[in-house]
Amino acid sequence: MENFDFQSASEIVIFGALGDLSRRKLLPALYQLDLAGLLNPESHIVGVARQEHTIEEFEAFVMENLTSFVKEGLDSDIIERFKSRLVYQNLDFKEIDSYKNLADTLSSGHDTRVYYFSTPPAIYGDIGSGLNAANLITPNDRVVMEKPIGHCLESSKVINDHVSKYFDEKQIYRIDHYLGKETVLNLLVLRFANSLFTNNWDRNCIDHVQITVAESVGIEGRWGFYDEAGQMRDMIQNHLLQILSLLAMEPPADLGADSIRDEKLKVIRALVPITRQNVKEKTVRGQYADGFLNGVAVPGYLNEEGANENSNTETFVAVKAEIDNWRWKGVPFYLRTGKRMPAKHSEIVIHFKEQPHNIFSDSYADLPSNKLTIRLQPDEGVELQMMNKIPGIASQMKIHENKLDLSFSKTYKNTRVVDAYERLMLEVINGNQSLFVRRDEVEAAWTWADGIIEAWKESNEAPKSYPAGSWGPVSSISLIARDDRQWVE
Ligand code: BG6
């Protein structure tokens, strides 16, 4: 246990501890930190939820989920240590008086607490009020808020206003788990630790960028929740815009939280608004219909369990995003994300400009441009597509397209890819906000996303249908084909 930081938070309180996120992600992440010796020896993990449970029942719940979701590293000694850290408190989140019970349960004299709000955002404010009323907030404490923060700009302001009555912005950690992914973090290294990309990362050298985040899963038992959101609020407003802003931002002065967030914010603010006039040309909304995935029939969105068959909610979005600034004017960023696509597959492809003149036309009529592919998941890695001479003595030079492939699994053999929540949890515990989203970023992202949602509403068109197991509606192909380009499949 030699790695932990003595300044780190010593009590982690999870509101919504019995929920899906806690089971699948938060508890396994904390276990991995414990295994790596990164938790303070005195740390407690306090599960808070509505249901009454004895500590033994909570321990059994935690063990069951660690067994299901920790893929490697279950160790009986560490499990015992982890169990000894667990505490459980049932609580009616909306009942101010019940927070006194929580105060009795939490250890006194702690240095710093992390309050993790893994509940519906609508009750973040109630939890803040309850903690405040029970005198449970000190200036060192931190609060983690899960997305989505609101449903639109206005509702996000209400939630943020409520929480900021009790916590200063420096104490608030808004999670976007994509910022904790190895490959998303690697964007910073790729861009700012390689001089190769210093002078060609702009409109002079880059033709366009494609960002695809495809999932093969459907709605997985959360139809009601998802239907209120749709893919624009669930994925584009946050994950895809965060990726885009890291890709497009100016070099920050350092890795400080505000240095990075200031630069990301400028990009989001420079996104060209999409309006009723151009929404058809610049966006596609889709909804999956019955189809097949890996040869197995799967139901369409409207035939999923709990579905309302009149829903117009989108499960797929493609957008041509443009950034109005000196670096990116005229370079489209095509974003595409959807549920029930053929595979879980997320990647960024940077298409460099074509050579101005082809001296190899005898062997290659249309020289393809270089492409830099950043594979976010699975098979994380970076790949550069380049032209190469085929070895041989023939008088006419033969060339072909080949790739330099930096696959993480081949390059860093035996290195486990850390889950995003492990890294982010550690950053909160250690008090580093760089990988968390600042309020103004959330608001700028809502402003842009709200414009599109509003334009969709005004145009009153149903989403385009696509069969489950396909790459989305045909019109998403036209969206990019209109610009004489095509999606990389
Ligand atoms: C979540 C969305 O934020 O991200 C889910 O709410 C989505 O709908 C998930 O499935 C995707 O995350 P990942 O890490 O599996 O790509």
Coordinates of C-alpha atoms and ligand atoms in Angstrom, one line a residue:
M1 CA 0.0 0.0 0.0
E2 CA 2.8 2.3 -0.7
N3 CA 1.3 4.4 -3.6
F4 CA -1.5 6.4 -2.1
D5 CA -1.3 10.1 -1.7
F6 CA -1.6 11.3 1.9
Q7 CA -3.5 14.3 0.8
S8 CA -6.1 12.1 -0.8
A9 CA -9.7 11.9 0.2
S10 CA -10.4 9.3 2.9
E11 CA -14.1 8.7 2.7
I12 CA -16.0 7.9 -0.5
V13 CA -19.8 8.2 -0.2
I14 CA -21.8 6.8 -3.1
F15 CA -25.4 8.0 -3.4
G16 CA -27.3 5.4 -5.4
A17 CA -24.8 2.6 -4.3
L18 CA -27.2 -0.2 -5.3
G19 CA -27.7 1.2 -8.8
D20 CA -26.4 0.0 -12.1
L21 CA -23.5 2.4 -12.4
S22 CA -22.3 1.6 -8.9
R23 CA -22.5 -2.2 -9.5
R24 CA -20.8 -2.2 -12.9
K25 CA -18.3 0.6 -12.7
L26 CA -17.8 2.4 -9.3
L27 CA -17.3 -0.5 -7.0
P28 CA -15.1 -2.4 -9.4
A29 CA -13.1 0.8 -10.0
L30 CA -12.6 1.3 -6.2
Y31 CA -11.6 -2.3 -5.9
Q32 CA -8.9 -1.9 -8.6
L33 CA -7.6 1.2 -6.9
D34 CA -7.3 -0.8 -3.6
L35 CA -5.6 -3.6 -5.4
A36 CA -3.1 -1.1 -6.9
G37 CA -2.4 0.4 -3.4
L38 CA -3.9 3.7 -4.4
L39 CA -6.5 4.0 -1.7
N40 CA -5.7 5.6 1.6
P41 CA -5.3 2.9 4.3
E42 CA -8.0 4.7 6.3
S43 CA -10.5 5.0 3.4
H44 CA -14.1 4.0 3.9
I45 CA -16.5 3.4 1.1
V46 CA -20.0 4.3 2.2
G47 CA -22.9 3.0 0.2
V48 CA -26.0 5.1 0.5
A49 CA -29.4 4.0 -1.0
R50 CA -33.1 4.0 -0.2
Q51 CA -33.4 0.4 0.7
E52 CA -32.8 -0.9 4.2
H53 CA -29.8 -3.3 4.3
T54 CA -27.6 -4.7 6.9
I55 CA -23.9 -4.3 6.4
E56 CA -23.7 -8.1 5.7
E57 CA -26.3 -7.7 2.9
F58 CA -24.4 -4.8 1.4
E59 CA -21.1 -6.8 1.6
A60 CA -22.8 -9.7 -0.2
F61 CA -24.1 -7.3 -2.9
V62 CA -20.6 -5.8 -3.4
M63 CA -19.0 -9.2 -3.6
E64 CA -21.5 -10.5 -6.1
N65 CA -20.8 -7.5 -8.3
L66 CA -17.1 -7.6 -8.0
T67 CA -17.2 -11.3 -9.0
S68 CA -19.3 -10.3 -12.1
F69 CA -17.5 -7.2 -13.2
V70 CA -13.9 -7.4 -12.1
K71 CA -12.3 -9.2 -15.0
E72 CA -8.9 -9.8 -13.6
G73 CA -7.2 -9.3 -10.2
L74 CA -9.7 -10.7 -7.7
D75 CA -7.5 -11.5 -4.7
S76 CA -8.8 -12.9 -1.4
D77 CA -6.6 -10.7 0.8
I78 CA -7.5 -7.5 -1.1
I79 CA -11.2 -8.6 -1.0
E80 CA -11.0 -8.9 2.7
R81 CA -9.4 -5.4 3.0
F82 CA -12.0 -4.0 0.6
K83 CA -14.8 -5.5 2.6
S84 CA -13.4 -4.0 5.8
R85 CA -13.8 -0.5 4.2
L86 CA -17.5 -0.9 3.5
V87 CA -20.2 0.9 5.3
Y88 CA -23.9 1.1 4.4
Q89 CA -26.6 3.7 5.2
N90 CA -30.1 3.8 4.0
L91 CA -31.5 7.2 3.3
D92 CA -34.6 8.9 1.9
F93 CA -32.8 11.4 -0.4
K94 CA -35.5 13.9 -0.3
E95 CA -36.0 13.8 3.5
I96 CA -33.7 16.4 5.1
D97 CA -34.0 14.9 8.5
S98 CA -32.7 11.5 7.5
Y99 CA -29.3 13.0 6.7
K100 CA -28.7 13.1 10.5
N101 CA -28.5 9.3 10.3
L102 CA -25.9 9.6 7.6
A103 CA -23.9 12.1 9.8
D104 CA -24.0 9.5 12.6
T105 CA -22.6 6.8 10.2
L106 CA -19.8 8.9 8.6
S107 CA -16.6 8.9 10.6
S108 CA -15.8 12.1 12.4
G109 CA -12.5 13.7 11.9
H110 CA -12.1 12.7 8.2
D111 CA -9.9 15.0 6.1
T112 CA -11.8 14.9 2.9
R113 CA -14.9 13.2 1.5
V114 CA -15.9 12.5 -2.0
Y115 CA -19.7 12.5 -2.4
Y116 CA -20.5 10.6 -5.6
F117 CA -24.0 11.5 -6.9
S118 CA -25.0 8.4 -8.9
T119 CA -28.7 9.1 -8.8
P120 CA -31.1 10.9 -11.2
P121 CA -29.8 14.5 -11.6
A122 CA -33.2 15.8 -10.5
I123 CA -32.3 15.0 -6.9
Y124 CA -28.7 16.3 -6.9
G125 CA -30.0 19.5 -5.3
D126 CA -31.9 17.6 -2.6
I127 CA -28.8 15.7 -1.7
G128 CA -26.8 18.9 -1.5
S129 CA -29.5 20.5 0.8
G130 CA -29.5 17.4 3.0
L131 CA -25.8 17.3 3.4
N132 CA -25.7 21.0 4.1
A133 CA -28.4 20.7 6.7
A134 CA -26.6 17.9 8.5
N135 CA -23.4 19.9 8.4
L136 CA -21.6 17.4 6.3
I137 CA -19.9 19.7 3.8
T138 CA -16.4 21.2 4.4
P139 CA -14.4 23.2 1.9
N140 CA -12.2 20.2 1.3
D141 CA -15.0 17.9 0.2
R142 CA -15.7 17.1 -3.4
V143 CA -18.8 16.2 -5.2
V144 CA -19.0 14.1 -8.4
M145 CA -22.0 14.5 -10.7
E146 CA -22.9 12.0 -13.4
K147 CA -24.2 13.1 -16.7
P148 CA -26.6 14.0 -18.0
I149 CA -26.6 17.3 -16.2
G150 CA -30.1 18.3 -17.2
H151 CA -32.1 17.9 -20.3
C152 CA -31.3 21.2 -21.9
L153 CA -29.4 24.4 -21.1
E154 CA -32.1 25.7 -18.7
S155 CA -32.5 22.5 -16.7
S156 CA -28.8 22.1 -16.5
K157 CA -28.6 25.6 -15.0
V158 CA -31.2 24.7 -12.4
I159 CA -29.2 21.7 -11.3
N160 CA -25.9 23.5 -11.3
D161 CA -27.3 26.5 -9.4
H162 CA -28.7 24.2 -6.8
V163 CA -25.5 22.2 -6.3
S164 CA -23.4 25.3 -6.3
K165 CA -25.3 26.7 -3.3
Y166 CA -23.3 24.1 -1.3
F167 CA -20.2 23.4 -3.3
D168 CA -17.8 25.8 -4.9
E169 CA -16.9 25.1 -8.6
K170 CA -13.5 23.9 -7.4
Q171 CA -15.2 21.1 -5.5
I172 CA -17.5 20.0 -8.3
Y173 CA -16.4 17.1 -10.6
R174 CA -18.7 16.6 -13.6
I175 CA -17.9 13.3 -15.0
D176 CA -17.8 12.5 -18.7
H177 CA -16.3 9.0 -18.5
Y178 CA -14.9 9.3 -22.1
L179 CA -12.3 11.7 -20.6
G180 CA -11.0 8.9 -18.5
K181 CA -10.5 6.5 -21.4
E182 CA -6.9 5.6 -22.2
T183 CA -7.2 6.5 -25.9
V184 CA -9.0 9.7 -25.3
L185 CA -6.3 10.8 -22.9
N186 CA -3.8 9.7 -25.5
L187 CA -5.1 12.4 -27.8
L188 CA -3.3 15.0 -25.6
V189 CA 0.0 13.0 -25.9
L190 CA -0.5 12.4 -29.6
R191 CA -1.1 16.0 -30.4
F192 CA 1.3 17.7 -27.9
A193 CA 4.2 15.3 -27.5
N194 CA 4.8 14.7 -31.2
S195 CA 6.3 17.6 -33.2
L196 CA 5.2 15.8 -36.3
F197 CA 1.7 17.1 -35.6
T198 CA 2.6 20.6 -34.4
N199 CA 2.3 22.3 -37.8
N200 CA -0.1 20.2 -39.7
W201 CA -3.0 20.0 -37.4
D202 CA -5.2 22.6 -39.1
R203 CA -7.1 23.6 -42.1
N204 CA -4.0 23.8 -44.3
C205 CA -3.3 20.1 -43.9
I206 CA -6.5 18.4 -42.8
D207 CA -9.3 17.9 -45.1
H208 CA -11.9 16.6 -42.7
V209 CA -12.3 14.5 -39.5
Q210 CA -14.7 11.6 -38.8
I211 CA -15.7 10.6 -35.3
T212 CA -17.7 7.4 -35.0
V213 CA -18.9 6.0 -31.7
A214 CA -21.0 2.9 -32.6
E215 CA -22.5 0.5 -30.1
S216 CA -24.0 -2.9 -30.8
V217 CA -26.2 -2.8 -27.7
G218 CA -29.7 -1.5 -27.8
I219 CA -31.4 0.1 -24.8
E220 CA -30.8 -2.7 -22.3
G221 CA -33.8 -2.3 -20.0
R222 CA -33.6 1.5 -19.6
W223 CA -36.1 2.4 -22.3
G224 CA -38.0 5.0 -20.2
F225 CA -34.8 6.8 -19.3
Y226 CA -33.4 6.7 -22.7
D227 CA -36.6 7.7 -24.5
E228 CA -36.5 11.0 -22.6
A229 CA -33.0 11.6 -23.8
G230 CA -32.2 10.1 -27.2
Q231 CA -28.8 9.9 -28.7
M232 CA -28.2 13.6 -29.0
R233 CA -28.5 14.2 -25.3
D234 CA -27.0 10.8 -24.3
M235 CA -23.9 10.8 -26.5
I236 CA -23.3 13.9 -28.7
Q237 CA -23.9 16.7 -26.2
N238 CA -21.2 15.1 -23.9
H239 CA -19.0 12.3 -25.1
L240 CA -18.6 13.3 -28.8
L241 CA -18.3 17.0 -28.1
Q242 CA -15.6 16.3 -25.5
I243 CA -13.6 14.2 -28.0
L244 CA -14.1 16.9 -30.6
S245 CA -12.9 19.6 -28.3
L246 CA -9.7 17.7 -27.3
L247 CA -9.0 17.1 -31.0
A248 CA -9.6 20.7 -32.1
M249 CA -8.4 22.8 -29.1
E250 CA -5.3 25.0 -29.1
P251 CA -2.3 23.8 -27.2
P252 CA -2.9 24.5 -23.5
A253 CA -0.1 26.1 -21.6
D254 CA 0.1 23.1 -19.3
L255 CA -1.9 20.2 -18.0
G256 CA -3.6 22.3 -15.4
A257 CA -7.4 21.8 -15.1
D258 CA -8.3 25.3 -16.2
S259 CA -5.7 25.5 -18.9
I260 CA -7.2 22.5 -20.7
R261 CA -10.8 23.4 -20.0
D262 CA -10.3 27.0 -21.2
E263 CA -9.1 25.7 -24.5
K264 CA -11.9 23.1 -24.9
L265 CA -14.5 25.7 -24.1
K266 CA -13.3 28.0 -26.9
V267 CA -13.8 25.1 -29.4
I268 CA -17.3 24.3 -28.2
R269 CA -18.2 28.0 -28.3
A270 CA -16.9 28.3 -31.9
L271 CA -19.2 25.5 -33.2
V272 CA -21.4 26.9 -35.9
P273 CA -25.0 26.8 -34.8
I274 CA -27.3 24.4 -36.7
T275 CA -30.7 25.9 -37.4
R276 CA -34.1 25.1 -38.9
Q277 CA -32.7 26.3 -42.2
N278 CA -29.8 23.9 -42.5
V279 CA -30.7 21.1 -40.1
K280 CA -31.7 18.7 -42.9
E281 CA -28.5 19.2 -44.7
K282 CA -26.3 18.9 -41.7
T283 CA -27.8 16.3 -39.5
V284 CA -29.5 12.9 -39.7
R285 CA -31.7 11.4 -36.9
G286 CA -32.3 7.7 -37.0
Q287 CA -34.2 5.0 -35.1
Y288 CA -33.4 1.3 -35.3
A289 CA -36.0 -1.1 -36.5
D290 CA -36.1 -4.9 -36.2
G291 CA -33.0 -6.4 -37.6
F292 CA -30.2 -8.9 -37.1
L293 CA -27.0 -8.7 -35.0
N294 CA -24.4 -11.5 -35.6
G295 CA -27.1 -13.5 -37.3
V296 CA -29.5 -13.2 -34.3
A297 CA -32.9 -11.4 -34.7
V298 CA -33.2 -8.4 -32.4
P299 CA -36.2 -6.2 -31.9
G300 CA -36.5 -2.6 -33.1
Y301 CA -36.5 0.3 -30.7
L302 CA -40.3 0.5 -30.7
N303 CA -40.6 -3.2 -30.0
E304 CA -38.2 -3.2 -27.0
E305 CA -39.6 -4.1 -23.6
G306 CA -41.4 -1.1 -22.1
A307 CA -41.5 0.8 -25.4
N308 CA -44.1 3.3 -26.4
E309 CA -44.7 2.5 -30.0
N310 CA -45.3 6.1 -31.0
S311 CA -41.9 7.3 -29.8
N312 CA -40.0 9.6 -32.1
T313 CA -36.8 9.5 -30.1
E314 CA -33.6 9.1 -32.1
T315 CA -31.1 6.2 -31.5
F316 CA -28.7 7.4 -34.1
V317 CA -27.3 10.8 -35.0
A318 CA -25.0 12.0 -37.7
V319 CA -23.9 15.6 -37.7
K320 CA -21.7 17.7 -39.9
A321 CA -20.1 20.0 -37.3
E322 CA -18.1 23.0 -38.2
I323 CA -15.8 25.2 -36.1
D324 CA -15.7 28.8 -36.9
N325 CA -12.1 29.8 -36.0
W326 CA -8.7 30.4 -37.6
R327 CA -7.5 26.9 -37.3
W328 CA -10.6 25.0 -38.5
K329 CA -12.6 27.2 -40.8
G330 CA -13.8 25.0 -43.7
V331 CA -12.8 21.6 -42.1
P332 CA -15.9 19.6 -41.3
F333 CA -16.0 17.3 -38.3
Y334 CA -18.5 14.5 -39.2
L335 CA -19.9 12.9 -36.0
R336 CA -21.8 9.7 -36.0
T337 CA -23.1 7.6 -33.1
G338 CA -25.8 5.1 -32.7
K339 CA -27.2 2.1 -30.9
R340 CA -27.6 -1.4 -32.4
M341 CA -25.0 -0.8 -35.0
P342 CA -23.0 -3.9 -36.3
A343 CA -20.3 -3.7 -33.6
K344 CA -19.0 -1.8 -30.7
H345 CA -16.5 0.3 -32.5
S346 CA -15.3 3.8 -31.8
E347 CA -12.7 5.7 -33.7
I348 CA -11.5 9.0 -35.0
V349 CA -10.2 9.3 -38.5
I350 CA -8.2 12.4 -39.5
H351 CA -8.1 12.7 -43.3
F352 CA -5.2 14.8 -44.4
K353 CA -5.4 16.7 -47.7
E354 CA -4.5 15.2 -51.0
Q355 CA -1.1 15.7 -52.6
P356 CA -1.3 18.7 -54.9
H357 CA 0.2 16.7 -57.8
N358 CA 0.6 13.0 -58.5
I359 CA 3.9 11.9 -60.0
F360 CA 3.0 8.3 -59.6
S361 CA 0.0 8.3 -61.8
D362 CA 1.4 5.4 -63.9
S363 CA 1.1 3.1 -61.0
Y364 CA -1.6 4.8 -58.9
A365 CA -4.2 7.0 -60.6
D366 CA -5.7 8.6 -57.5
L367 CA -3.2 8.9 -54.7
P368 CA -5.2 8.4 -51.5
S369 CA -4.5 11.0 -48.8
N370 CA -2.9 10.0 -45.5
K371 CA -5.2 9.0 -42.7
L372 CA -4.5 9.0 -39.1
T373 CA -6.9 6.6 -37.3
I374 CA -7.2 6.7 -33.5
R375 CA -9.0 3.6 -32.4
L376 CA -10.8 4.5 -29.2
Q377 CA -12.3 1.0 -28.5
P378 CA -12.0 -1.9 -28.8
D379 CA -8.4 -2.8 -30.0
E380 CA -7.2 0.6 -28.8
G381 CA -4.4 2.0 -30.9
V382 CA -3.2 4.5 -33.4
E383 CA -2.7 3.8 -37.1
L384 CA -1.2 6.0 -39.9
Q385 CA -2.1 5.1 -43.4
M386 CA 0.7 6.0 -45.8
M387 CA 1.8 5.2 -49.3
N388 CA 4.8 2.9 -49.7
K389 CA 6.9 1.5 -52.5
I390 CA 6.4 -2.2 -53.2
P391 CA 9.9 -3.6 -53.2
G392 CA 11.0 -4.9 -56.6
I393 CA 13.1 -4.2 -59.6
A394 CA 10.3 -3.4 -62.1
S395 CA 11.2 -0.3 -64.1
Q396 CA 7.8 1.3 -63.3
M397 CA 7.6 2.0 -59.5
K398 CA 4.8 0.2 -57.9
I399 CA 3.3 1.8 -54.8
H400 CA 0.5 0.9 -52.4
E401 CA -1.2 2.0 -49.3
N402 CA 0.1 0.6 -46.1
K403 CA -0.1 1.4 -42.4
L404 CA 2.0 2.1 -39.4
D405 CA 0.1 0.4 -36.6
L406 CA 0.6 1.2 -33.0
S407 CA -1.8 -1.3 -31.4
F408 CA -1.8 -0.9 -27.6
S409 CA -2.3 -4.6 -27.0
K410 CA 0.7 -5.6 -29.1
T411 CA 2.9 -2.7 -28.0
Y412 CA 2.1 -2.9 -24.3
K413 CA 1.7 -6.6 -23.8
N414 CA 0.5 -7.7 -20.4
T415 CA -0.7 -4.2 -19.5
R416 CA -4.3 -4.0 -18.5
V417 CA -6.3 -1.3 -20.1
V418 CA -7.5 0.7 -17.1
D419 CA -11.2 1.4 -17.0
A420 CA -12.1 5.0 -17.4
Y421 CA -13.9 5.1 -14.0
E422 CA -10.7 3.9 -12.2
R423 CA -8.7 6.8 -13.5
L424 CA -11.5 9.3 -12.9
M425 CA -12.2 8.1 -9.4
L426 CA -8.5 8.4 -8.6
E427 CA -8.4 11.9 -10.0
V428 CA -11.3 12.9 -7.7
I429 CA -9.7 11.3 -4.7
N430 CA -6.5 13.2 -5.5
G431 CA -8.3 16.5 -6.2
N432 CA -7.4 17.0 -9.9
Q433 CA -10.1 18.5 -12.0
S434 CA -8.4 18.4 -15.4
L435 CA -10.5 15.4 -16.6
F436 CA -13.8 16.8 -15.5
V437 CA -16.1 19.1 -17.3
R438 CA -16.5 22.7 -16.1
R439 CA -19.9 24.3 -15.9
D440 CA -19.3 26.7 -18.7
E441 CA -18.4 23.8 -21.0
V442 CA -21.6 21.9 -20.1
E443 CA -23.6 25.1 -20.9
A444 CA -21.8 25.8 -24.2
A445 CA -22.4 22.1 -25.2
W446 CA -26.1 22.4 -24.3
T447 CA -26.4 25.7 -26.2
W448 CA -25.2 24.0 -29.5
A449 CA -27.1 20.7 -28.9
D450 CA -30.4 22.5 -27.9
G451 CA -30.2 24.4 -31.2
I452 CA -30.3 21.1 -33.1
I453 CA -33.0 19.6 -31.0
E454 CA -35.1 22.7 -31.4
A455 CA -34.6 22.7 -35.2
W456 CA -35.6 19.0 -35.3
K457 CA -38.7 19.8 -33.3
E458 CA -39.6 22.7 -35.7
S459 CA -39.1 20.5 -38.8
N460 CA -41.3 17.9 -37.2
E461 CA -39.9 15.0 -39.1
A462 CA -39.8 11.4 -37.8
P463 CA -36.4 9.8 -37.4
K464 CA -35.3 7.8 -40.3
S465 CA -35.5 4.1 -39.8
Y466 CA -32.4 1.8 -40.0
P467 CA -32.3 -2.0 -39.5
A468 CA -30.7 -3.1 -36.2
G469 CA -27.2 -4.3 -37.2
S470 CA -26.6 -1.7 -39.9
W471 CA -24.5 1.5 -39.9
G472 CA -27.5 3.8 -39.7
P473 CA -30.0 5.3 -42.1
V474 CA -29.0 5.6 -45.7
S475 CA -29.3 9.4 -45.4
S476 CA -26.2 9.4 -43.2
I477 CA -24.3 8.2 -46.2
S478 CA -25.8 11.1 -48.2
L479 CA -24.8 13.6 -45.5
I480 CA -21.1 13.0 -46.2
A481 CA -21.5 12.0 -49.9
R482 CA -22.9 15.4 -50.6
D483 CA -19.4 16.7 -49.8
D484 CA -17.8 14.1 -52.0
R485 CA -16.6 12.1 -49.1
Q486 CA -17.5 8.8 -47.5
W487 CA -17.5 7.2 -44.1
V488 CA -14.7 4.9 -43.3
E489 CA -16.2 1.5 -42.6
Ligands
BG6_1 C1 -23.1 6.4 -21.5 C2 -24.5 6.4 -22.2 O1 -22.8 7.6 -21.1 O2 -22.1 5.8 -22.3 C3 -24.8 5.0 -22.7 O3 -25.5 6.9 -21.3 C4 -23.7 4.4 -23.5 O4 -26.0 5.1 -23.5 C5 -22.4 4.5 -22.8 O5 -24.0 3.1 -23.8 C6 -21.2 4.1 -23.7 O6 -20.1 4.0 -22.9 P1 -18.9 3.1 -23.3 O7 -17.8 3.4 -22.3 O8 -19.3 1.7 -23.3 O9 -18.5 3.5 -24.7

